[in-house]
Short mmCIF file of C-alpha atoms in Angstrom, two decimals:
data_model
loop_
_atom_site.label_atom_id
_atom_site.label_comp_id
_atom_site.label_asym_id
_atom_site.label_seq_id
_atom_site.Cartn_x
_atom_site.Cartn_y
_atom_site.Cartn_z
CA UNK F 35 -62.92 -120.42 32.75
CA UNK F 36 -66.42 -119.00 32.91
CA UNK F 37 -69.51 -118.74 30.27
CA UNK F 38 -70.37 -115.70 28.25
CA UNK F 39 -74.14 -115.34 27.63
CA UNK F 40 -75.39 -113.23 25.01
CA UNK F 41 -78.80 -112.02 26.43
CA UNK F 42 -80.44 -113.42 23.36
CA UNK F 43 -80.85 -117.29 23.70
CA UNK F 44 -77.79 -118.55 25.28
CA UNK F 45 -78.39 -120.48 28.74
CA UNK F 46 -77.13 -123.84 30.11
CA UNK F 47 -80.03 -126.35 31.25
CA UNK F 48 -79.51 -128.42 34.43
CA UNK F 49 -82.42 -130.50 34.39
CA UNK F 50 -84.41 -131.06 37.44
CA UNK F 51 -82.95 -133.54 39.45
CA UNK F 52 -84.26 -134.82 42.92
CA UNK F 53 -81.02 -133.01 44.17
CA UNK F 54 -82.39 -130.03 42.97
CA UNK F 55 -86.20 -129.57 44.15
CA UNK F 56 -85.58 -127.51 46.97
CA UNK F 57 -88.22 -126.96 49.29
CA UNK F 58 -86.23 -125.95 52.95
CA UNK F 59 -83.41 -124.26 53.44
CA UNK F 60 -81.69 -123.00 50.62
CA UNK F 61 -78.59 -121.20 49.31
CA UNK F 62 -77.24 -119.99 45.75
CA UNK F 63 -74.08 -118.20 45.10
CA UNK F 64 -73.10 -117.15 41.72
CA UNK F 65 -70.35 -114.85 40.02
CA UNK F 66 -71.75 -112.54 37.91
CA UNK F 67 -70.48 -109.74 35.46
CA UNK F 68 -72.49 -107.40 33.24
CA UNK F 69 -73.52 -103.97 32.22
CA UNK F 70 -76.56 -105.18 30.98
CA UNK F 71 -79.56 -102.95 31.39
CA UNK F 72 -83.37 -104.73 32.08
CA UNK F 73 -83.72 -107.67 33.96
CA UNK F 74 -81.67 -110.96 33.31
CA UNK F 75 -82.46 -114.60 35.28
CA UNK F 76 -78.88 -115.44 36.70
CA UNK F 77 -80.24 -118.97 38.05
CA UNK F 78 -83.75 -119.99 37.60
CA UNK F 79 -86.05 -122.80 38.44
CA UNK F 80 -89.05 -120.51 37.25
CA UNK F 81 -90.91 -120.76 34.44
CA UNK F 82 -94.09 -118.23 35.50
CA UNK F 83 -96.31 -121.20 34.94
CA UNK F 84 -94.61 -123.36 37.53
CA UNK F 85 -92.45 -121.70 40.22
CA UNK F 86 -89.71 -122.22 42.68
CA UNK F 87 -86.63 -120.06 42.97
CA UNK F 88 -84.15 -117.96 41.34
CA UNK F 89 -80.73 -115.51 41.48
CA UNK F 90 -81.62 -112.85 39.41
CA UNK F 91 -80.47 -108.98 38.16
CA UNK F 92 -83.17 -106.22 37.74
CA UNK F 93 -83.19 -102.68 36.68
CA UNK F 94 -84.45 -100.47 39.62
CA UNK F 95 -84.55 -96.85 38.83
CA UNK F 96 -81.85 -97.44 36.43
CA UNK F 97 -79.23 -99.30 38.58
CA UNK F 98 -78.53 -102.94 38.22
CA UNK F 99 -79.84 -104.71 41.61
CA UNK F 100 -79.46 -108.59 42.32
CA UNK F 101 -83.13 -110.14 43.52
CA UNK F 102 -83.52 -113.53 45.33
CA UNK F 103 -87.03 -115.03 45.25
CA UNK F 104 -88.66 -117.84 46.10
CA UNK F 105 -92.37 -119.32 45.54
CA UNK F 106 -94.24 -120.29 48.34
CA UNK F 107 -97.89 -121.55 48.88
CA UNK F 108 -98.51 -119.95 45.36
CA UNK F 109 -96.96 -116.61 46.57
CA UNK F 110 -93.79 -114.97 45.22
CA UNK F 111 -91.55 -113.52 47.92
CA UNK F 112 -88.03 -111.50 47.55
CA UNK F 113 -85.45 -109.57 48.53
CA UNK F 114 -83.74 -106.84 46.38
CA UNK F 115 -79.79 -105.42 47.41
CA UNK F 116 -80.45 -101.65 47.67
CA UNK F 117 -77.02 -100.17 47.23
CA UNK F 118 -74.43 -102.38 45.34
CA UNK F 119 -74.24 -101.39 41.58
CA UNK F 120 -74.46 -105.21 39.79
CA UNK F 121 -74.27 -103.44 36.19
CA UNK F 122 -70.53 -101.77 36.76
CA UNK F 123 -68.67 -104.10 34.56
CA UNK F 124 -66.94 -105.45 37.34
CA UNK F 125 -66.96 -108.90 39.11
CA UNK F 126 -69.39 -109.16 41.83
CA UNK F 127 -70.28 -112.42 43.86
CA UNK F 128 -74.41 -112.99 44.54
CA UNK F 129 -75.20 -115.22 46.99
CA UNK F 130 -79.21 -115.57 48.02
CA UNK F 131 -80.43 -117.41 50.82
CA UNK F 132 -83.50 -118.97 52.65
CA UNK F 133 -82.45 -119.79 55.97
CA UNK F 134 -86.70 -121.10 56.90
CA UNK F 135 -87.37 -117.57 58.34
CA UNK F 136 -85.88 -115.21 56.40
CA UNK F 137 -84.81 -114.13 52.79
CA UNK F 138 -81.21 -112.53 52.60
CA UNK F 139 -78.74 -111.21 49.83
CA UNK F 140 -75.58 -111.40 50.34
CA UNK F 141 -72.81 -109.30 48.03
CA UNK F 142 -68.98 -109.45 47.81
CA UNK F 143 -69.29 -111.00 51.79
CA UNK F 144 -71.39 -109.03 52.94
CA UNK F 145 -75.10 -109.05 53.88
CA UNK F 146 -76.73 -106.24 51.75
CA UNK F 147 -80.47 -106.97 52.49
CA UNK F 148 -83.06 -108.95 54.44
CA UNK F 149 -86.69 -109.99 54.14
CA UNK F 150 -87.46 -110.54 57.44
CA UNK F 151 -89.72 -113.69 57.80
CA UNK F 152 -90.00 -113.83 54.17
CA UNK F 153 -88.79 -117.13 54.19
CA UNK F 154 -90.05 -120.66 54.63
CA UNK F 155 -90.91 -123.89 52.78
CA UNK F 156 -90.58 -123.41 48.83
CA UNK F 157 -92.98 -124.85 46.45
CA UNK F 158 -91.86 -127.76 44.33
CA UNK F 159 -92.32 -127.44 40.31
CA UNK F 160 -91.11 -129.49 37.51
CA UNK F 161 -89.74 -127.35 36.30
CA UNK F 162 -85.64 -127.51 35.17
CA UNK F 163 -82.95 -125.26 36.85
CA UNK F 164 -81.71 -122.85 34.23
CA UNK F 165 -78.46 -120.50 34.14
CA UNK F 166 -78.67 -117.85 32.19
CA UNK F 167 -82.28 -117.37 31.60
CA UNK F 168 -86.02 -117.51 33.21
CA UNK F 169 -87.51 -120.85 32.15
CA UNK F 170 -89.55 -119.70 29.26
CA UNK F 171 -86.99 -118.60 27.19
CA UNK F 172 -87.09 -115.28 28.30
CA UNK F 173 -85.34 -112.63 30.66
CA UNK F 174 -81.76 -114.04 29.44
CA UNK F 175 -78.85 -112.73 31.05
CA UNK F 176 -76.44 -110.85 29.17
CA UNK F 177 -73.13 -111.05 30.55
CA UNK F 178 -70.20 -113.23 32.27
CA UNK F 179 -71.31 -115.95 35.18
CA UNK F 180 -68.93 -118.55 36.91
CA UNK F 181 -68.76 -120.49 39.52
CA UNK F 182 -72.79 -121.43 40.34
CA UNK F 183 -73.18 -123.13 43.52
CA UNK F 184 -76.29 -124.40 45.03
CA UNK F 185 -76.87 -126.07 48.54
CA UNK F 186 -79.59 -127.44 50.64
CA UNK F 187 -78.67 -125.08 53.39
CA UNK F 188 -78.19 -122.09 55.17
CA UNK F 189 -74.82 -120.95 53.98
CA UNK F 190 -75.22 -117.15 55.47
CA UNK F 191 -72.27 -117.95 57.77
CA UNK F 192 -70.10 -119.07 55.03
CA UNK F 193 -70.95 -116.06 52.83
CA UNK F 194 -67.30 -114.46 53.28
CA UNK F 195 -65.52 -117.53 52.67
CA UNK F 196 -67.58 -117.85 49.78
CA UNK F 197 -66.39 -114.54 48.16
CA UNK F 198 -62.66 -115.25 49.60
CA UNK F 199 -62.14 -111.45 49.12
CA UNK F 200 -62.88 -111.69 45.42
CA UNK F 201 -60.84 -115.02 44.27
CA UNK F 202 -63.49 -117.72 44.23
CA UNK F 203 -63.08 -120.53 47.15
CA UNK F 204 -62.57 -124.46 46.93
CA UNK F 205 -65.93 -124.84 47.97
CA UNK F 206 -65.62 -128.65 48.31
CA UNK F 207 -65.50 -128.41 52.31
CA UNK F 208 -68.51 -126.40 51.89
CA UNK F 209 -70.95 -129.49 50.12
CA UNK F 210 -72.66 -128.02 47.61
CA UNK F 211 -75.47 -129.80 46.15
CA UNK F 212 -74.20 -128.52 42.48
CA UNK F 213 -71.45 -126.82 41.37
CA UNK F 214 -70.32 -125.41 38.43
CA UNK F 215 -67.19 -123.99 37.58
CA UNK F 216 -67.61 -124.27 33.91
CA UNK F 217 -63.95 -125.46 33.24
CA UNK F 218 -63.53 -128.11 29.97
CA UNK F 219 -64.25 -127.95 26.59
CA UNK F 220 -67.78 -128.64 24.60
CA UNK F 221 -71.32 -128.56 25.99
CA UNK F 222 -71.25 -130.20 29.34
CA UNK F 223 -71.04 -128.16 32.35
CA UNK F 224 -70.06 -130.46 34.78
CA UNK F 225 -70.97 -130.61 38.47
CA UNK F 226 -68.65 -130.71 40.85
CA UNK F 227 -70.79 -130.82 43.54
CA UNK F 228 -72.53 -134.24 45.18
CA UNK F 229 -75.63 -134.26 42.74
CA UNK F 230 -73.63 -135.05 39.68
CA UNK F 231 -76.37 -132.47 37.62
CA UNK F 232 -74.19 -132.04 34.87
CA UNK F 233 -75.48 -128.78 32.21
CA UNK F 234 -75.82 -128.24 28.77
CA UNK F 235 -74.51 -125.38 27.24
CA UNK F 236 -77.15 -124.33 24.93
CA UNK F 237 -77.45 -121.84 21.86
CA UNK F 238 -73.70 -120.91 21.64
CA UNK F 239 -73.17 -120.45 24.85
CA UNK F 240 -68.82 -119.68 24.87
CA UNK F 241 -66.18 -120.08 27.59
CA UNK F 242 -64.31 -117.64 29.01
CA UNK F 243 -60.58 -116.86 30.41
CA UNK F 244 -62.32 -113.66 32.29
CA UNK F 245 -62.77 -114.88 35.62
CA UNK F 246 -63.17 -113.37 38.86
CA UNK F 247 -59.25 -113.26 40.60
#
């Protein structure tokens, strides 16, 4: 299964576990589709006021780009893909990572762009990890997401085995911190990864048989 948002008010809260404040290396994949136009927070520890990370889709010049960013020493930092189409209504995997040195997106496999010393140590917040929305209950993602997986780690070398040519891995060899795969019934998005960070699916949020395959 997966979660359908509806870019109003649905998102599932993660809280803010230890396992969670990130401040070195750092890795998030997700599974995302969508033809939503604007910008929509995909994963987000970000609520403008305090700042540390986050997966997200933007409108630039009209196409659908994924955005990685993190928050350090005050200062915002990113890296935008430049020629994958996120908004196509097809399954695309997004994975963003901070390897200390540099900032990188990676999409479907592949590596689509690089910030280039952009990266380093990431501010710590209290502030809770979101899917689905930017932390102030706004920006909310309209669309499909499954399979969320976060690690303490540079994971640029695992990016193909990641995607697994569009059938999402068994990424229990792989250690994620958290992991959701959004399987079950009710509110709890369990984690399968070693942080037990279960979510809440919040404001309607629905399951899914559309998955990526």
């Amino acid at each position: 299964q997966s979660i359908a948002l509806d870019g109003v008010d649905d998102f599932v809260d993660c809280g803010n576990a230890s396992s969670l404040q990130i401040t070195g290396n750092l890795t998030i994949s997700a599974w995302v589709k969508t033809t939503m136009s604007g910008t929509g927070f995909v994963v987000s520890k970000d609520n403008v006021s305090n700042r540390n990370f986050a997966l997200v889709v933007v409108d630039v010049s009209g196409t659908l780009r994924a955005r990685f960013f993190i928050v350090k020493s005050n200062s915002l930092v990113n890296v935008t893909s430049t020629t994958i189409n996120i908004g196509d209504g097809n399954w695309h995997n997004i994975v963003g990572v901070n390897d200390g040195s540099n900032l990188k997106i990676y999409i479907d496999g592949n590596l689509e762009a690089t910030n280039a010393g952009a990266g380093g140590t990431i501010d710590n917040d209290t502030v809770n990890l979101d899917i689905g929305m930017r932390g102030d209950n706004d920006l909310f993602y309209s669309g499909v997401i499954d399979e969320v997986a976060i690690w303490n780690s540079d994971q640029s070398a695992n990016a193909s085995t990641i995607y697994n040519s569009g059938a999402p891995n068994d990424l229990a060899s792989l250690s994620p911190v958290s992991w959701w795969r959004f399987e079950g019934s009710g509110t709890t998005a369990t984690d399968s990864g070693s942080g037990g960070n279960d979510g809440t699916l919040t404001n309607g949020v629905t399951r899914s048989t559309d998955v990526p395959t």
